[in-house]
Short mmCIF file of C-alpha atoms and ligand atoms in Angstrom, two decimals:
data_model
loop_
_atom_site.label_atom_id
_atom_site.label_comp_id
_atom_site.label_asym_id
_atom_site.label_seq_id
_atom_site.Cartn_x
_atom_site.Cartn_y
_atom_site.Cartn_z
CA MET A 6 2.03 54.09 -45.62
CA PHE A 7 -0.36 55.63 -43.14
CA GLN A 8 -2.39 57.54 -45.70
CA ARG A 9 -6.02 58.00 -44.96
CA PHE A 10 -6.96 58.49 -48.54
CA PHE A 11 -7.48 55.73 -50.95
CA ILE A 12 -4.67 55.48 -53.43
CA LEU A 13 -6.48 55.51 -56.71
CA PHE A 14 -4.20 53.09 -58.40
CA ALA A 15 -1.16 51.16 -57.37
CA ILE A 16 1.82 52.51 -59.20
CA LEU A 17 3.22 49.08 -59.82
CA VAL A 18 1.03 46.54 -61.48
CA LEU A 19 1.79 42.90 -61.20
CA VAL A 20 2.07 41.31 -64.57
CA SER A 21 1.18 37.66 -64.81
CA CYS A 22 3.89 35.36 -65.87
CA SER A 23 4.17 31.68 -66.70
CA LYS A 24 0.85 29.83 -66.70
CA ASP A 25 1.95 26.50 -65.27
CA ALA A 26 3.61 27.67 -62.04
CA LYS A 27 1.78 26.70 -58.87
CA ILE A 28 1.61 30.10 -57.35
CA ILE A 29 -0.38 30.82 -54.20
CA HIS A 30 -1.80 34.34 -54.08
CA PHE A 31 -3.52 36.25 -51.33
CA SER A 32 -4.17 39.90 -50.70
CA GLY A 33 -5.62 42.14 -48.05
CA LYS A 34 -5.59 45.60 -46.56
CA THR A 35 -3.08 47.05 -44.18
CA MET A 36 -2.21 50.42 -42.64
CA GLY A 37 -5.75 51.61 -43.14
CA VAL A 38 -6.51 51.49 -46.84
CA ILE A 39 -3.36 50.17 -48.44
CA THR A 40 -3.64 46.93 -50.39
CA TYR A 41 -1.07 44.19 -50.11
CA ASN A 42 -0.43 41.19 -52.33
CA VAL A 43 1.61 38.10 -51.59
CA LYS A 44 2.48 35.48 -54.19
CA TYR A 45 4.67 32.48 -53.58
CA ALA A 46 5.49 29.13 -55.10
CA GLU A 47 3.48 26.52 -53.25
CA HIS A 48 5.36 24.92 -50.36
CA PRO A 49 4.42 21.44 -49.04
CA ASN A 50 4.75 22.42 -45.36
CA VAL A 51 2.94 25.74 -45.47
CA THR A 52 -0.81 26.04 -45.73
CA LYS A 53 -2.20 29.21 -47.25
CA ASP A 54 -4.07 30.01 -44.01
CA PHE A 55 -0.88 29.74 -42.02
CA ALA A 56 0.94 32.05 -44.44
CA ILE A 57 -1.91 34.56 -44.29
CA SER A 58 -1.94 34.61 -40.48
CA LYS A 59 1.85 35.07 -40.30
CA VAL A 60 1.77 37.91 -42.84
CA GLU A 61 -1.11 39.62 -41.02
CA ASP A 62 0.81 39.36 -37.73
CA VAL A 63 3.86 41.01 -39.26
CA LEU A 64 1.82 43.85 -40.74
CA LYS A 65 0.05 44.50 -37.43
CA ALA A 66 3.36 44.53 -35.57
CA VAL A 67 4.94 47.03 -37.98
CA ASN A 68 1.89 49.27 -37.72
CA LYS A 69 1.87 49.06 -33.92
CA SER A 70 5.46 50.20 -33.89
CA MET A 71 5.77 52.75 -36.71
CA SER A 72 2.39 54.20 -37.62
CA THR A 73 1.72 57.88 -36.97
CA TRP A 74 -1.98 57.12 -37.68
CA ASP A 75 -2.16 54.86 -34.64
CA LYS A 76 -1.91 57.23 -31.67
CA SER A 77 -0.80 54.42 -29.39
CA SER A 78 2.01 53.12 -31.61
CA GLU A 79 5.53 53.11 -30.23
CA LEU A 80 6.44 55.97 -32.59
CA SER A 81 3.33 58.02 -31.76
CA LEU A 82 4.11 57.81 -28.05
CA ILE A 83 7.60 59.18 -28.68
CA ASN A 84 6.20 61.90 -30.94
CA SER A 85 3.62 62.98 -28.40
CA SER A 86 6.10 63.04 -25.52
CA LYS A 87 7.43 66.59 -25.76
CA VAL A 88 10.56 65.90 -23.78
CA SER A 89 14.11 66.20 -25.01
CA LYS A 90 15.65 62.98 -23.70
CA TRP A 91 16.86 59.53 -24.70
CA TYR A 92 14.07 57.15 -25.72
CA GLN A 93 14.53 53.39 -25.66
CA LEU A 94 13.39 51.91 -29.00
CA SER A 95 12.38 48.43 -30.02
CA PRO A 96 15.16 46.92 -32.16
CA ASN A 97 13.02 47.08 -35.31
CA LEU A 98 12.11 50.73 -34.90
CA TYR A 99 15.76 51.48 -34.16
CA ASP A 100 16.87 49.76 -37.38
CA VAL A 101 14.40 51.69 -39.54
CA ILE A 102 15.38 55.03 -38.01
CA GLU A 103 19.06 54.19 -38.36
CA THR A 104 18.58 53.41 -42.07
CA ALA A 105 16.55 56.60 -42.49
CA GLN A 106 19.33 58.63 -40.91
CA SER A 107 21.97 57.10 -43.18
CA ILE A 108 19.85 57.95 -46.23
CA SER A 109 19.43 61.50 -44.93
CA LYS A 110 23.21 61.82 -44.71
CA ALA A 111 23.72 60.31 -48.17
CA THR A 112 21.16 62.66 -49.72
CA SER A 113 22.30 65.77 -47.79
CA GLY A 114 18.97 65.91 -45.99
CA ALA A 115 16.64 65.54 -48.99
CA PHE A 116 15.24 62.51 -47.20
CA ASP A 117 14.34 63.54 -43.66
CA ILE A 118 11.98 61.73 -41.29
CA THR A 119 11.72 64.83 -39.09
CA VAL A 120 9.76 66.51 -41.90
CA GLY A 121 6.55 65.38 -40.11
CA PRO A 122 5.44 68.82 -38.82
CA ALA A 123 5.37 70.14 -42.40
CA VAL A 124 3.71 66.97 -43.73
CA ASN A 125 0.96 67.43 -41.14
CA LEU A 126 0.64 71.15 -41.81
CA TRP A 127 -0.14 70.54 -45.48
CA GLY A 128 -2.69 67.92 -44.45
CA PHE A 129 -0.78 64.82 -45.54
CA GLY A 130 -0.43 63.46 -42.02
CA PRO A 131 -2.97 61.73 -39.83
CA ASP A 132 -4.77 64.94 -38.84
CA GLY A 133 -5.60 68.20 -40.51
CA GLU A 134 -7.01 69.51 -43.70
CA ARG A 135 -5.31 69.53 -47.09
CA LYS A 136 -4.77 73.20 -47.79
CA VAL A 137 -2.04 75.77 -48.34
CA PRO A 138 -1.01 76.81 -44.83
CA GLU A 139 -0.08 80.25 -43.52
CA ARG A 140 3.52 81.25 -44.15
CA SER A 141 4.04 81.77 -40.42
CA SER A 142 2.97 78.18 -39.75
CA VAL A 143 5.43 76.87 -42.33
CA LEU A 144 8.23 78.88 -40.69
CA ALA A 145 7.23 77.49 -37.29
CA ALA A 146 7.22 73.92 -38.69
CA LEU A 147 10.65 74.46 -40.27
CA LYS A 148 12.13 75.12 -36.82
CA LYS A 149 11.22 71.58 -35.81
CA ILE A 150 12.73 69.96 -38.94
CA GLY A 151 16.24 68.59 -39.27
CA TYR A 152 17.47 65.02 -39.14
CA LYS A 153 20.49 66.21 -37.16
CA ASN A 154 18.10 66.77 -34.25
CA ILE A 155 18.11 62.98 -33.86
CA SER A 156 21.02 61.19 -32.21
CA LEU A 157 21.19 57.43 -32.01
CA ASP A 158 22.95 55.13 -29.60
CA PRO A 159 23.58 51.86 -31.46
CA VAL A 160 24.50 49.94 -28.31
CA ALA A 161 21.52 50.95 -26.18
CA LYS A 162 19.26 51.18 -29.30
CA SER A 163 17.99 54.51 -28.08
CA LEU A 164 17.16 57.84 -29.67
CA LEU A 165 17.76 61.35 -28.40
CA LYS A 166 15.40 64.13 -29.41
CA ALA A 167 17.57 67.25 -29.50
CA ILE A 168 14.43 69.37 -29.47
CA PRO A 169 11.34 68.47 -27.44
CA ASN A 170 8.79 68.81 -30.21
CA LEU A 171 10.60 66.71 -32.79
CA TYR A 172 8.04 64.68 -34.74
CA ILE A 173 9.14 61.64 -36.72
CA ASP A 174 7.24 60.49 -39.82
CA LEU A 175 8.29 57.10 -41.20
CA SER A 176 5.71 57.03 -44.01
CA ALA A 177 8.38 57.14 -46.73
CA ILE A 178 10.29 54.13 -45.44
CA ALA A 179 8.07 51.96 -43.23
CA LYS A 180 6.03 50.56 -46.11
CA GLY A 181 9.22 49.23 -47.71
CA TYR A 182 10.33 47.94 -44.33
CA ALA A 183 7.01 46.10 -43.90
CA VAL A 184 7.53 44.48 -47.32
CA ASP A 185 10.94 43.23 -46.21
CA ARG A 186 9.56 41.93 -42.93
CA VAL A 187 6.81 40.00 -44.73
CA GLY A 188 9.50 38.58 -47.02
CA HIS A 189 11.55 37.47 -44.01
CA ALA A 190 8.45 35.83 -42.51
CA LEU A 191 7.93 33.83 -45.70
CA GLU A 192 11.61 32.87 -45.74
CA SER A 193 11.37 31.65 -42.15
CA MET A 194 8.61 29.28 -43.30
CA GLY A 195 10.96 27.88 -45.93
CA ILE A 196 9.48 29.80 -48.85
CA SER A 197 12.22 31.00 -51.17
CA ASP A 198 10.23 31.95 -54.30
CA TYR A 199 7.96 34.88 -53.58
CA MET A 200 6.79 38.37 -54.42
CA VAL A 201 5.44 40.71 -51.75
CA GLU A 202 3.81 44.01 -52.65
CA ILE A 203 2.38 46.65 -50.33
CA GLY A 204 0.93 49.79 -51.86
CA GLY A 205 3.19 49.55 -54.89
CA GLU A 206 6.45 48.66 -53.11
CA VAL A 207 7.69 45.20 -54.10
CA ARG A 208 10.21 42.63 -52.88
CA THR A 209 11.03 39.48 -54.81
CA ARG A 210 13.09 36.43 -54.09
CA GLY A 211 13.63 33.39 -56.23
CA TYR A 212 11.52 32.71 -59.29
CA LYS A 213 7.93 32.56 -60.31
CA SER A 214 8.49 29.27 -62.10
CA GLY A 215 11.55 27.45 -63.31
CA ASN A 216 13.97 30.28 -63.95
CA THR A 217 11.32 32.83 -64.87
CA SER A 218 11.83 36.02 -62.87
CA TRP A 219 9.02 38.02 -61.38
CA LYS A 220 7.65 40.58 -63.82
CA ILE A 221 6.75 43.94 -62.35
CA GLY A 222 5.11 46.67 -64.37
CA ILE A 223 5.74 50.32 -63.56
CA GLN A 224 2.43 51.97 -64.19
CA SER A 225 2.29 54.88 -66.58
CA PRO A 226 1.42 58.13 -64.80
CA ILE A 227 -0.13 59.41 -68.02
CA GLU A 228 -2.27 56.57 -69.39
CA LYS A 229 -5.63 56.31 -67.67
CA ASP A 230 -6.02 52.58 -68.36
CA GLY A 231 -3.40 51.51 -65.83
CA SER A 232 -1.01 50.26 -68.49
CA SER A 233 2.68 49.89 -67.77
CA ILE A 234 5.24 52.37 -69.00
CA LYS A 235 7.94 49.80 -68.33
CA VAL A 236 8.07 46.15 -67.33
CA ILE A 237 11.01 44.77 -65.42
CA ASN A 238 12.15 41.25 -64.56
CA ILE A 239 13.50 40.90 -61.07
CA SER A 240 14.61 38.05 -58.85
CA GLY A 241 16.16 38.66 -55.47
CA MET A 242 15.61 42.41 -55.69
CA SER A 243 13.04 44.99 -54.57
CA ILE A 244 11.52 47.97 -56.34
CA ALA A 245 9.78 51.03 -54.91
CA THR A 246 8.18 54.00 -56.60
CA SER A 247 7.33 57.48 -55.38
CA GLY A 248 5.33 59.86 -57.50
CA ASN A 249 3.80 63.32 -57.21
CA TYR A 250 0.54 62.12 -58.74
CA ARG A 251 -0.14 59.50 -56.07
CA ASN A 252 -1.10 61.69 -53.15
CA PHE A 253 -1.70 65.38 -53.70
CA PHE A 254 -4.25 68.16 -53.65
CA LYS A 255 -4.93 71.03 -55.99
CA SER A 256 -5.38 74.64 -54.96
CA GLY A 257 -5.49 77.68 -57.23
CA GLY A 258 -4.80 75.42 -60.23
CA LYS A 259 -1.54 74.26 -58.67
CA LEU A 260 -0.70 70.72 -57.60
CA PHE A 261 0.67 70.18 -54.09
CA SER A 262 2.37 66.83 -53.62
CA HIS A 263 2.90 64.88 -50.39
CA THR A 264 6.66 64.97 -50.91
CA ILE A 265 8.00 67.82 -48.81
CA ASP A 266 11.29 69.62 -49.33
CA PRO A 267 12.75 69.69 -45.80
CA THR A 268 14.61 72.94 -46.55
CA THR A 269 11.47 74.91 -47.45
CA GLY A 270 8.72 73.04 -45.62
CA HIS A 271 6.78 73.13 -48.91
CA PRO A 272 5.72 70.36 -51.27
CA VAL A 273 8.35 69.91 -53.95
CA ASP A 274 7.86 71.99 -57.06
CA HIS A 275 9.72 70.57 -60.04
CA LYS A 276 9.20 68.44 -63.14
CA LEU A 277 9.94 64.99 -61.75
CA ILE A 278 6.74 62.94 -61.95
CA SER A 279 7.94 59.69 -60.44
CA ALA A 280 11.04 57.85 -59.32
CA SER A 281 11.43 54.08 -59.16
CA VAL A 282 14.42 52.52 -57.41
CA ILE A 283 15.64 48.92 -57.45
CA HIS A 284 17.59 47.75 -54.42
CA ASN A 285 18.21 44.50 -52.66
CA ASN A 286 15.96 45.54 -49.79
CA CYS A 287 12.66 47.31 -50.15
CA MET A 288 13.20 49.65 -47.20
CA THR A 289 16.16 51.32 -48.90
CA ALA A 290 14.41 51.36 -52.29
CA ASP A 291 11.38 53.04 -50.69
CA ALA A 292 13.39 55.77 -48.94
CA MET A 293 15.61 56.35 -51.94
CA ALA A 294 12.63 56.76 -54.29
CA THR A 295 11.25 59.46 -51.96
CA ALA A 296 14.69 61.11 -51.74
CA LEU A 297 14.87 61.32 -55.55
CA MET A 298 11.40 62.89 -55.60
CA VAL A 299 12.76 65.59 -53.29
CA LEU A 300 15.93 66.12 -55.33
CA GLY A 301 14.00 66.58 -58.58
CA PRO A 302 15.00 65.66 -62.14
CA THR A 303 18.39 67.34 -62.39
CA ALA A 304 19.89 66.80 -58.93
CA GLY A 305 18.14 63.42 -58.76
CA LYS A 306 19.74 62.24 -61.99
CA SER A 307 23.21 63.34 -60.96
CA PHE A 308 22.75 61.70 -57.56
CA VAL A 309 21.73 58.47 -59.30
CA GLU A 310 24.74 58.61 -61.61
CA SER A 311 27.34 59.47 -59.01
CA ASN A 312 26.09 56.82 -56.60
CA GLY A 313 25.36 54.03 -59.10
CA ILE A 314 21.68 53.88 -58.07
CA MET A 315 19.36 51.64 -60.09
CA ALA A 316 16.66 54.16 -60.92
CA PHE A 317 13.99 54.94 -63.47
CA LEU A 318 12.71 58.52 -63.58
CA ILE A 319 9.67 59.95 -65.34
CA TYR A 320 9.79 63.70 -65.78
CA GLU A 321 8.36 66.50 -67.84
CA GLU A 322 10.46 68.57 -70.21
CA ASP A 323 9.28 71.11 -72.76
CA GLY A 324 5.70 70.00 -72.19
CA LYS A 325 6.55 66.35 -72.97
CA VAL A 326 6.81 63.34 -70.69
CA LYS A 327 10.30 61.85 -70.82
CA THR A 328 12.03 59.00 -69.03
CA TYR A 329 15.51 58.33 -67.78
CA THR A 330 16.81 54.82 -67.06
CA SER A 331 20.09 54.55 -65.17
CA GLU A 332 22.70 52.21 -66.58
CA LYS A 333 22.40 49.68 -63.75
CA PHE A 334 18.60 49.64 -63.98
CA GLU A 335 18.72 48.58 -67.64
CA GLN A 336 19.68 44.98 -66.85
CA TYR A 337 16.20 44.44 -65.39
CA GLU A 338 14.30 45.70 -68.40
CA ASN A 339 12.11 43.28 -70.24
P1 LIG B 421 4.11 56.61 -51.03
O1 LIG B 421 3.56 56.63 -49.63
O2 LIG B 421 3.14 57.07 -52.06
O3 LIG B 421 4.80 55.34 -51.36
P2 LIG B 421 6.59 57.90 -50.36
O4 LIG B 421 7.27 56.63 -50.05
O5 LIG B 421 7.35 58.87 -51.19
O6 LIG B 421 5.20 57.72 -51.05
O7 LIG B 421 6.24 58.57 -48.95
C1 LIG B 421 5.64 59.83 -48.91
C2 LIG B 421 5.39 60.21 -47.48
O8 LIG B 421 6.66 60.44 -46.83
C3 LIG B 421 4.65 61.53 -47.32
O9 LIG B 421 3.26 61.34 -47.31
C4 LIG B 421 5.19 62.04 -46.00
O10 LIG B 421 4.49 61.43 -44.93
C5 LIG B 421 6.61 61.56 -45.98
N1 LIG B 421 7.58 62.54 -46.52
C6 LIG B 421 7.33 63.63 -47.28
N2 LIG B 421 8.44 64.27 -47.60
C7 LIG B 421 9.46 63.56 -47.05
C8 LIG B 421 10.89 63.73 -47.03
N3 LIG B 421 11.48 64.75 -47.63
N4 LIG B 421 11.63 62.81 -46.36
C9 LIG B 421 11.02 61.77 -45.73
N5 LIG B 421 9.70 61.56 -45.70
C10 LIG B 421 8.92 62.44 -46.36
MG1 LIG B 422 9.17 56.08 -50.08
#
């Protein structure tokens, strides 16, 4: 979410399915340059225009609350207020931050929404240039990072910044959240067979036709023709992918990815190329995919195994591209 730069190719490609299903499809742009796609089985009481306007409303609302690109968003106002105090949050923003915090705990801080100062320093935030920063700047950014600097009050739905210049970046979770919210909007219109995709993060419910599941292709990071490295069949589940080849810059022959290790303040430096996670909700899948990209191939794989995560990893080993499919992910393979 919230990336200024055009994502060259969506990591997940939507693979067409049965020919006779009456599927309504529309797409558009959100969060700046990110493409979204909505497909659903035609519903007698819902016109396409109505569905489009509802979806657009949801996307605008999520952006207005959680974007760090929009300087007047609810989140941006909290980020720019350099005061250590309790902030009242809208219920939706509270829920996303609460989920983010639980994923931080589960991943021992690999996932950390307070990583924003380092994200911005390397030029992956709304401002600044993509370049290797001074070491002193990284050390200064590190002092502002740590999910434990956030306290939440579940009753008041408020957030305490333990340090005044805490800066929250929801880019690794808000896209998935937006997908879920669009899904809920469709459900509230009575639509129960749908697929929503925003910038590669997907949520499905029901079927494309009859009992044919939605087919989602995970795009190969190696092939230039956009072909899928794996195709999965899902119904009632979501899938999100994070990859180091999606948003990066090169300097001195080295690749610097937009995934930041919160312990070093540097882009991750390991052999994991991408991580895809299947989960009931897209928000959790999105955050978990980013967390695995921080953990890397070895720690990521053991985390997946010990927590029964449905994950598909693409990594490099001995100069070759290899894949790992967790046991629970296999049931969705084509
Ligand atoms: P994409 O936007 O390509 O789907 P992600 O979901 O992995 O990718 O989100 C990456 C974004 O998350 C980065 O651009 C940055 O803003 C933010 N981020 C980077 N490192 C972390 C981290 N360790 N924890 C949480 N968010 C992160
Ligand atoms: Mg993510």
